[in-house]
Short mmCIF file of N, CA, C and O in Angstrom, two decimals:
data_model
loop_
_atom_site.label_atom_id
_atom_site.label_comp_id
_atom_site.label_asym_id
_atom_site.label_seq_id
_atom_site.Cartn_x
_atom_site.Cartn_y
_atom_site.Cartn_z
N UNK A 1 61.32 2.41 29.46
CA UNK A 1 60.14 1.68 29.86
C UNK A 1 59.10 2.67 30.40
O UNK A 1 59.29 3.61 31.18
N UNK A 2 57.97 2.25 29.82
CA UNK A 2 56.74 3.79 30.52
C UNK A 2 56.40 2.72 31.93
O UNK A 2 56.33 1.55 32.32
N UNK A 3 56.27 4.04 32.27
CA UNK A 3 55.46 3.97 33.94
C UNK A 3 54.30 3.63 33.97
O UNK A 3 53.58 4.22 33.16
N UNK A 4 53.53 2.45 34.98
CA UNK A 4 52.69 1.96 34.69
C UNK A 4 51.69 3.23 35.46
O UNK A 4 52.15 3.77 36.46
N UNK A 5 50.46 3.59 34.98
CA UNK A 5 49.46 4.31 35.48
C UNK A 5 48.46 3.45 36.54
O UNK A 5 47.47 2.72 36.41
N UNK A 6 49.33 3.97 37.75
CA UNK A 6 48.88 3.68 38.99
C UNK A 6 47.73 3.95 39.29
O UNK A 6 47.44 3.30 40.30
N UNK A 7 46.62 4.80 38.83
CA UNK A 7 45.38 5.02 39.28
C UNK A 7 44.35 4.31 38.38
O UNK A 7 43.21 3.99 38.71
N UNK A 8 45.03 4.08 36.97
CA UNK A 8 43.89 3.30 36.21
C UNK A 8 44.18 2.09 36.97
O UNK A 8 43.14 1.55 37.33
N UNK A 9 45.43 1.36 37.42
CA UNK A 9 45.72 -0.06 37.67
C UNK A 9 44.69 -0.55 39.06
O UNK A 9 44.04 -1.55 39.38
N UNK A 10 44.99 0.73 39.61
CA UNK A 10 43.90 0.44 40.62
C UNK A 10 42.69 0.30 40.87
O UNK A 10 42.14 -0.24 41.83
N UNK A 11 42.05 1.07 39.48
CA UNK A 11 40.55 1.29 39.28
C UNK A 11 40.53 -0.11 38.71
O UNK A 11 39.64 -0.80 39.20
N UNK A 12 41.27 -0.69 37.81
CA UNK A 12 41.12 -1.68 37.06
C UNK A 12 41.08 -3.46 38.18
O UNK A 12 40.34 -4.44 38.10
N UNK A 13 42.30 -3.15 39.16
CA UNK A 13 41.95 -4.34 40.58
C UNK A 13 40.74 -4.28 41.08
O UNK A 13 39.95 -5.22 40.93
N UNK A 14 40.38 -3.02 41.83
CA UNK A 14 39.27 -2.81 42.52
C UNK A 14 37.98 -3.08 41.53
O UNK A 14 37.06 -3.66 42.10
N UNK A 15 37.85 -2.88 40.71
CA UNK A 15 36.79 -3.32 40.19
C UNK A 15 36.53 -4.70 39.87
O UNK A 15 35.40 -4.97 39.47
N UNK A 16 37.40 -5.62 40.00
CA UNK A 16 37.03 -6.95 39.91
C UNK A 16 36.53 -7.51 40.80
O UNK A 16 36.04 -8.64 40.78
N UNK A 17 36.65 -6.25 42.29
CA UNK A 17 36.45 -6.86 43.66
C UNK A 17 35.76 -6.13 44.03
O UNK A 17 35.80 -5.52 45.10
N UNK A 18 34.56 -6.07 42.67
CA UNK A 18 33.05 -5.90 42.86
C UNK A 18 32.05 -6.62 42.50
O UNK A 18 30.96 -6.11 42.22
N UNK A 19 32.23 -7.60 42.48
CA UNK A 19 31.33 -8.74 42.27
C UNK A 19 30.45 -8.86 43.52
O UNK A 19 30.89 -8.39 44.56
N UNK A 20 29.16 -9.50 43.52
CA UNK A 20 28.32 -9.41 44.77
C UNK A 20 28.76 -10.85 45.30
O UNK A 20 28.58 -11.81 44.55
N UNK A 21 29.23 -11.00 46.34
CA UNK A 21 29.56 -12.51 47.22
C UNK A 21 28.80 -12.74 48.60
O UNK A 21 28.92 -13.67 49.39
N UNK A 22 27.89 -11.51 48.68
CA UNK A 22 27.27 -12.36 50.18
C UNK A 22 25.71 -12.41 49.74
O UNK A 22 25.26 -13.47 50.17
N UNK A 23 24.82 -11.76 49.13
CA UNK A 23 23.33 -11.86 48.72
C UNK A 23 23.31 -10.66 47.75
O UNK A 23 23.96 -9.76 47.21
N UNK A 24 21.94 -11.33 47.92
CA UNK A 24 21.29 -10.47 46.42
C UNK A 24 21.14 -8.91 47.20
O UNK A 24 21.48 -7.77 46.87
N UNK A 25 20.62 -9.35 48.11
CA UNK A 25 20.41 -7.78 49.01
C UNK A 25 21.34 -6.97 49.33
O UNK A 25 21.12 -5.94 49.97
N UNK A 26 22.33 -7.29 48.99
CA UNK A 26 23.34 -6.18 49.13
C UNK A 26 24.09 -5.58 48.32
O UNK A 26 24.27 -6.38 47.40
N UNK A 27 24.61 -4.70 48.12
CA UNK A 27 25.61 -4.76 47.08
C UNK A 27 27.20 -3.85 47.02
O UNK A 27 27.76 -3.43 48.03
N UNK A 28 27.53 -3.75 46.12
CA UNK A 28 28.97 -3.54 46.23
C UNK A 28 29.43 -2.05 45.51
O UNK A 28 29.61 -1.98 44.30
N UNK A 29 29.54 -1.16 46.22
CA UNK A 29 30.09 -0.01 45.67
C UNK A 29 31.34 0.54 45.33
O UNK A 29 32.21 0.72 46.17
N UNK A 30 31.47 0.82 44.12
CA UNK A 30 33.29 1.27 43.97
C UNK A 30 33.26 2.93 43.82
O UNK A 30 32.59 3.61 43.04
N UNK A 31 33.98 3.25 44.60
CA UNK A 31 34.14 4.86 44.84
C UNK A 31 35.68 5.66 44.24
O UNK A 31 36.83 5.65 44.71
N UNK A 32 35.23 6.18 43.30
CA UNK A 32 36.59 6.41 43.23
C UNK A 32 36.82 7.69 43.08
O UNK A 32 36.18 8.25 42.19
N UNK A 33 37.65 8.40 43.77
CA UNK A 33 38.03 9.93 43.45
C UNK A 33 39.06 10.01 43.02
O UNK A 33 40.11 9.89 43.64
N UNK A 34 38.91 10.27 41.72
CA UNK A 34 40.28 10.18 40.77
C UNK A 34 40.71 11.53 41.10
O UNK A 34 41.92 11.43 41.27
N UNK A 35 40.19 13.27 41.37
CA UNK A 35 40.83 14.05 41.47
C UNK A 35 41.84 13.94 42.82
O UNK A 35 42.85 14.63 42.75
N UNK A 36 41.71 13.40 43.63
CA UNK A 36 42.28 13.56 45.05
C UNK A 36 42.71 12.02 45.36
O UNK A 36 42.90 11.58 46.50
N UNK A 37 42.83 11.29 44.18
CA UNK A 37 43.47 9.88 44.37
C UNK A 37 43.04 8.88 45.51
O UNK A 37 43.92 8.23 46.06
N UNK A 38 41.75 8.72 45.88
CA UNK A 38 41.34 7.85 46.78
C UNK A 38 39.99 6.77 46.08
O UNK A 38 38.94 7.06 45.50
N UNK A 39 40.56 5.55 46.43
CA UNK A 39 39.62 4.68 45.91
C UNK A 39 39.05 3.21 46.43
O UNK A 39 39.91 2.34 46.55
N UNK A 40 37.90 2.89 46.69
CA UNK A 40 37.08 2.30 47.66
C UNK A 40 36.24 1.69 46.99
O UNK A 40 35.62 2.06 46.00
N UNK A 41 36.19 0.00 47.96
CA UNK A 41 35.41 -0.87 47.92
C UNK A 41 34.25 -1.59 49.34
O UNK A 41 34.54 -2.43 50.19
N UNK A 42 32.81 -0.78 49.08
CA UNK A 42 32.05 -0.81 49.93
C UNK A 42 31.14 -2.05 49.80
O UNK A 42 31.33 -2.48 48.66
N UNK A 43 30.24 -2.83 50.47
CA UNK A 43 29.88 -3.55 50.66
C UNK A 43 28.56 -3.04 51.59
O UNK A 43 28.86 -3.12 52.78
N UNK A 44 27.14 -2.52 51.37
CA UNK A 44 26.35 -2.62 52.13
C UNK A 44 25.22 -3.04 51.73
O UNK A 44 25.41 -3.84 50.81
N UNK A 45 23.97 -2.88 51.98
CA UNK A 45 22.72 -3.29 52.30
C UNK A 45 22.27 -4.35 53.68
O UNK A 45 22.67 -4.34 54.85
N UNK A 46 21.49 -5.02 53.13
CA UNK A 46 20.99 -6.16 54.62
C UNK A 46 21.32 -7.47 53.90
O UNK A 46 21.24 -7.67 52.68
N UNK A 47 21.77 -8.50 55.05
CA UNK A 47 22.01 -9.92 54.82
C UNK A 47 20.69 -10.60 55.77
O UNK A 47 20.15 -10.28 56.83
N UNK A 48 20.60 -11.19 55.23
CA UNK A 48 19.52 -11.87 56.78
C UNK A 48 19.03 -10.95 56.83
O UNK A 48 18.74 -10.35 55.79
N UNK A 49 18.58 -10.24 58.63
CA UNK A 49 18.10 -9.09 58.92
C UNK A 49 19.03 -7.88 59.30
O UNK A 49 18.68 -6.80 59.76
N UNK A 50 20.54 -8.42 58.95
CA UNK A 50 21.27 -7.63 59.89
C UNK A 50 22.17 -6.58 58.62
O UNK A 50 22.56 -7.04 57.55
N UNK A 51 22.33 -5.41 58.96
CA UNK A 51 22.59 -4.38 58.41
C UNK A 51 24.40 -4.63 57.66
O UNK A 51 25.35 -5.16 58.23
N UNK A 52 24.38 -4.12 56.45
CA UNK A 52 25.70 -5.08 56.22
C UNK A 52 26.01 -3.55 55.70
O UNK A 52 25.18 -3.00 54.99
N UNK A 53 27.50 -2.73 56.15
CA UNK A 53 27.92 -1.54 55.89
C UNK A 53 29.91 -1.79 56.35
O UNK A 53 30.50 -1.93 57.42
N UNK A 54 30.39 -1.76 54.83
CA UNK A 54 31.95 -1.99 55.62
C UNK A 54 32.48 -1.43 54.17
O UNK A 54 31.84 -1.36 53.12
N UNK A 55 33.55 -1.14 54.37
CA UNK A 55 34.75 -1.06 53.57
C UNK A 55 36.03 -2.04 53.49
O UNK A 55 37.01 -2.11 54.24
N UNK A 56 35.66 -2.83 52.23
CA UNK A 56 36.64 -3.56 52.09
C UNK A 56 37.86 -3.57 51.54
O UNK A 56 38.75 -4.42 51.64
N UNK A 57 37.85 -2.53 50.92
CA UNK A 57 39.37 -2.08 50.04
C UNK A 57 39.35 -0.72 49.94
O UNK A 57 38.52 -0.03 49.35
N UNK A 58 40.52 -0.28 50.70
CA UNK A 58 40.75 0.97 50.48
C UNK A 58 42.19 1.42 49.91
O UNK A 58 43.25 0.99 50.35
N UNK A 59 42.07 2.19 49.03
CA UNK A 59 43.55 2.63 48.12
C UNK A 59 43.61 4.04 48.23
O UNK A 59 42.60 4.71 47.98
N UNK A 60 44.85 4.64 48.62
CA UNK A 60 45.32 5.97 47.85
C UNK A 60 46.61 6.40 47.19
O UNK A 60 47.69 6.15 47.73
N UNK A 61 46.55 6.86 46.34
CA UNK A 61 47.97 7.31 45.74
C UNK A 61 48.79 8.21 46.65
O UNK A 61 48.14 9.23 46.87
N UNK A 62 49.69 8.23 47.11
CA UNK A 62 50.10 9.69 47.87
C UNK A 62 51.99 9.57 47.23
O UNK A 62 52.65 8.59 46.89
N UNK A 63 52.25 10.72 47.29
CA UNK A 63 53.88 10.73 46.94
C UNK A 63 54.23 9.58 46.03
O UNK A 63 54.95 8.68 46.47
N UNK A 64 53.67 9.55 44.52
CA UNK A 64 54.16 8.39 43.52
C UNK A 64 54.24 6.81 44.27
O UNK A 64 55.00 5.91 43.90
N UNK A 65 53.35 6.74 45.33
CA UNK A 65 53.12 4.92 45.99
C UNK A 65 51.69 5.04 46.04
O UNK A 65 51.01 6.06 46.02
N UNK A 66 51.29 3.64 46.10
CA UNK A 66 50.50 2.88 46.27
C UNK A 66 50.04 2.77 47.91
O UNK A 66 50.75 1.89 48.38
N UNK A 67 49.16 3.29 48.94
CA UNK A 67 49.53 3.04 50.00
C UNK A 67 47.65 2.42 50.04
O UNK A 67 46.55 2.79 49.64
N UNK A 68 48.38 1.13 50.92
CA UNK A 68 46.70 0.13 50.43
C UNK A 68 46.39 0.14 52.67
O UNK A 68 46.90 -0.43 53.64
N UNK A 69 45.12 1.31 52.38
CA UNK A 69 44.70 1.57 53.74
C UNK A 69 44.00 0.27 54.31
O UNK A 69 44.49 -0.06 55.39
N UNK A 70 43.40 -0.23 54.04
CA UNK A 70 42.11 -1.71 54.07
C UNK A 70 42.66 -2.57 52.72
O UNK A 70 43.09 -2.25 51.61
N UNK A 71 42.40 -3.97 53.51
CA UNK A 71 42.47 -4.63 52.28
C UNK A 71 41.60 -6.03 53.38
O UNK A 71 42.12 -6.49 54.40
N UNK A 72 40.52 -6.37 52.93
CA UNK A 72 39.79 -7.24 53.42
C UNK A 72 39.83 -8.69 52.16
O UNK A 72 39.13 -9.66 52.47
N UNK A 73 40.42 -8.75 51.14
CA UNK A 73 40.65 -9.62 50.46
C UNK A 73 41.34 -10.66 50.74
O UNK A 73 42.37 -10.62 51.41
N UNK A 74 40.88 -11.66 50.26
CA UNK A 74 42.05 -13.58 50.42
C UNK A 74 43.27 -13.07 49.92
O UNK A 74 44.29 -12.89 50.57
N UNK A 75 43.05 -12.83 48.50
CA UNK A 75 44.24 -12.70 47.50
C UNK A 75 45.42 -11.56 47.95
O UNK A 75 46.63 -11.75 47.90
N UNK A 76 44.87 -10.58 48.29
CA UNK A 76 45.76 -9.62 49.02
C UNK A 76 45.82 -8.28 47.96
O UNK A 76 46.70 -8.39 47.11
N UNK A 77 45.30 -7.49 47.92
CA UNK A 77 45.50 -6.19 46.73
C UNK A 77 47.10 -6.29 46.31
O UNK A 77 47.50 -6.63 45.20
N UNK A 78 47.84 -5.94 47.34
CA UNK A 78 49.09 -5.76 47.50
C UNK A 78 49.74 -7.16 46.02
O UNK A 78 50.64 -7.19 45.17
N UNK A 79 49.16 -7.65 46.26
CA UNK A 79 50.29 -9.55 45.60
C UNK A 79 49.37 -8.82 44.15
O UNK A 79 50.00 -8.54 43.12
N UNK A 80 48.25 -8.63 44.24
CA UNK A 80 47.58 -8.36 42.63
C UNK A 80 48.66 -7.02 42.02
O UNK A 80 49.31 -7.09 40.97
N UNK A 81 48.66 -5.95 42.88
CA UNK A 81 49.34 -4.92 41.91
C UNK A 81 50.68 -5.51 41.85
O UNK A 81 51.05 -5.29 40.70
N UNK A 82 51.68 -6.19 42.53
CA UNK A 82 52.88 -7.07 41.72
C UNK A 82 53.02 -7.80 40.47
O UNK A 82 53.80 -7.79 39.51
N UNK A 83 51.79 -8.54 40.90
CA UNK A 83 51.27 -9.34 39.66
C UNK A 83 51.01 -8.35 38.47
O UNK A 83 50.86 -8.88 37.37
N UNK A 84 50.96 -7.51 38.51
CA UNK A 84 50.41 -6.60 37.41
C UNK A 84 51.76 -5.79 37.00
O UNK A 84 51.80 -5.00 36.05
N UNK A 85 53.03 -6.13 37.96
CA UNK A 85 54.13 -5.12 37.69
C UNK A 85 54.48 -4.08 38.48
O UNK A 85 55.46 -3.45 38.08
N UNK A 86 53.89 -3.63 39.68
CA UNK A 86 53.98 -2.36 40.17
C UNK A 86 55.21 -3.25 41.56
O UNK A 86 55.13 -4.15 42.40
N UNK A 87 56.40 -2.11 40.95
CA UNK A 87 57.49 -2.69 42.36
C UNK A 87 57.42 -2.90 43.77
O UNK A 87 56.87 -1.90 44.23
N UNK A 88 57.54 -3.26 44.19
CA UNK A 88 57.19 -3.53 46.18
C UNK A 88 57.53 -2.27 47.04
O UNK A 88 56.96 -1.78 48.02
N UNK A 89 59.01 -1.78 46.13
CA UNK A 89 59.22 -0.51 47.20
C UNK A 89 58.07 0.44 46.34
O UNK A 89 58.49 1.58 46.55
N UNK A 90 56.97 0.55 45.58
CA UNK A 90 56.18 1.61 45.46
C UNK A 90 55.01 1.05 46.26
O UNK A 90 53.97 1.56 45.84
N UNK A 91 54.83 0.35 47.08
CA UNK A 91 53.38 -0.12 47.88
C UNK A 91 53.88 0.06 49.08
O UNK A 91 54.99 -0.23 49.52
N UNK A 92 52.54 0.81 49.81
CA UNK A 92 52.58 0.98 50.73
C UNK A 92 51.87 0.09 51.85
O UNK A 92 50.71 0.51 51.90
N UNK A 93 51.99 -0.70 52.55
CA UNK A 93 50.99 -1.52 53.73
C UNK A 93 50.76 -0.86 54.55
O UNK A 93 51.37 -1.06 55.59
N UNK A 94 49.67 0.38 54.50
CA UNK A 94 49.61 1.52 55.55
C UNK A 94 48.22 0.93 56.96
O UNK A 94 47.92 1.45 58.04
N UNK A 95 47.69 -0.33 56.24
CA UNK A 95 47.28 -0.53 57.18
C UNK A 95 47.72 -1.33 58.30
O UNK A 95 46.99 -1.56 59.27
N UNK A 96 49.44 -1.95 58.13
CA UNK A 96 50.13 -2.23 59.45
C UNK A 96 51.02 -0.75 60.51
O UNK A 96 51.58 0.35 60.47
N UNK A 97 50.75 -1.41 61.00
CA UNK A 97 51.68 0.06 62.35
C UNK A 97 52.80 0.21 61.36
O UNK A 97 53.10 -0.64 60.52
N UNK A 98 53.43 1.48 61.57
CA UNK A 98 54.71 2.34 60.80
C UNK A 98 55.76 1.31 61.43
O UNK A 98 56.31 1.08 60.35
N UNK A 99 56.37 0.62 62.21
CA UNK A 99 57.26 0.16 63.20
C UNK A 99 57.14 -1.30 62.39
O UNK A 99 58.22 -1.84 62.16
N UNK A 100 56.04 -1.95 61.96
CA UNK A 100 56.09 -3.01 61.07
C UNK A 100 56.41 -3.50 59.40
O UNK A 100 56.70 -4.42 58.64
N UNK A 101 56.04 -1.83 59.57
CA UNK A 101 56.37 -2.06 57.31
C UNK A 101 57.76 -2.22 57.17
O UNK A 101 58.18 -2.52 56.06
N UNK A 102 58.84 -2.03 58.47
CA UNK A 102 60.05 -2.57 58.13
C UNK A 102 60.32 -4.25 57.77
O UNK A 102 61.23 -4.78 57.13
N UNK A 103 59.19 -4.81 58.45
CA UNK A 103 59.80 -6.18 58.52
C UNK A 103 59.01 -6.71 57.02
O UNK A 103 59.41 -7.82 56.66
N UNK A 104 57.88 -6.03 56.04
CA UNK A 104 57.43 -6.62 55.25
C UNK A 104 58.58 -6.28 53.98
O UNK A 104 59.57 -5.55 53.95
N UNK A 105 57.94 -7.15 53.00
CA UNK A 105 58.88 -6.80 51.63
C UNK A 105 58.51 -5.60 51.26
O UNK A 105 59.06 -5.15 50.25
N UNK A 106 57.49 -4.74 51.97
CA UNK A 106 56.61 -3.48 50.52
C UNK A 106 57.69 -2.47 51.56
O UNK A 106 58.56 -2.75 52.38
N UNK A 107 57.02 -0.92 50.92
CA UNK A 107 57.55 0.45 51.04
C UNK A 107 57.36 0.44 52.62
O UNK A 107 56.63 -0.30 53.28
N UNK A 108 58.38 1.69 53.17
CA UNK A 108 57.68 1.46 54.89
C UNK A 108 56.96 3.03 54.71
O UNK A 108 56.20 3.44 55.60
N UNK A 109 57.26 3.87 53.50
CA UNK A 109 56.67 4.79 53.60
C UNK A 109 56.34 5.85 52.45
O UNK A 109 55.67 6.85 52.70
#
């Protein structure tokens, strides 16, 4: 069975979760550094009057896992790359404390 290519899979999630959802005035940036495996979903401009600057999805590859730094999504990044095939012990939930990824189903590290 081939190995699924973890960095296209990711470019390929994150980009769906670039659609614009809060105004026209803002918009949605996907960052991706494929040489150094880090990849990002930004969200800025102005809403109203008020300055709109966040990161909503953050991914990096490190040691053959998935380790999902931010994930500001309903759906959950994590449940999409399953859905797509990628095993639980290769995801990382690095944005809970180290002392908690024991109690989830994903990787603790």
């Amino acid at each position: 069975m081939e190995r699924i290519n973890y960095g296209e899979l990711v470019q390929t999630i994150l980009s769906q979760h670039s659609g614009n959802d809060l105004d026209t005035e803002t918009e949605v940036q996907l960052v991706f550094d494929t040489e150094r495996e880090h990849y990002q979903v930004l969200h800025l401009g102005w809403y109203e009057q008020k300055r709109v600057y966040g990161c909503v999805i953050h991914v990096d590859l490190k040691d053959g896992k998935i380790w999902i730094q931010r994930d500001r999504t309903e759906a959950g990044v994590a449940n999409e790359l399953v859905a797509a095939g990628v095993p639980k012990e290769d995801i990382v939930l690095a944005f809970k404390a180290p002392y908690v990824r024991q109690f989830t189903d994903f990787a603790v590290g």
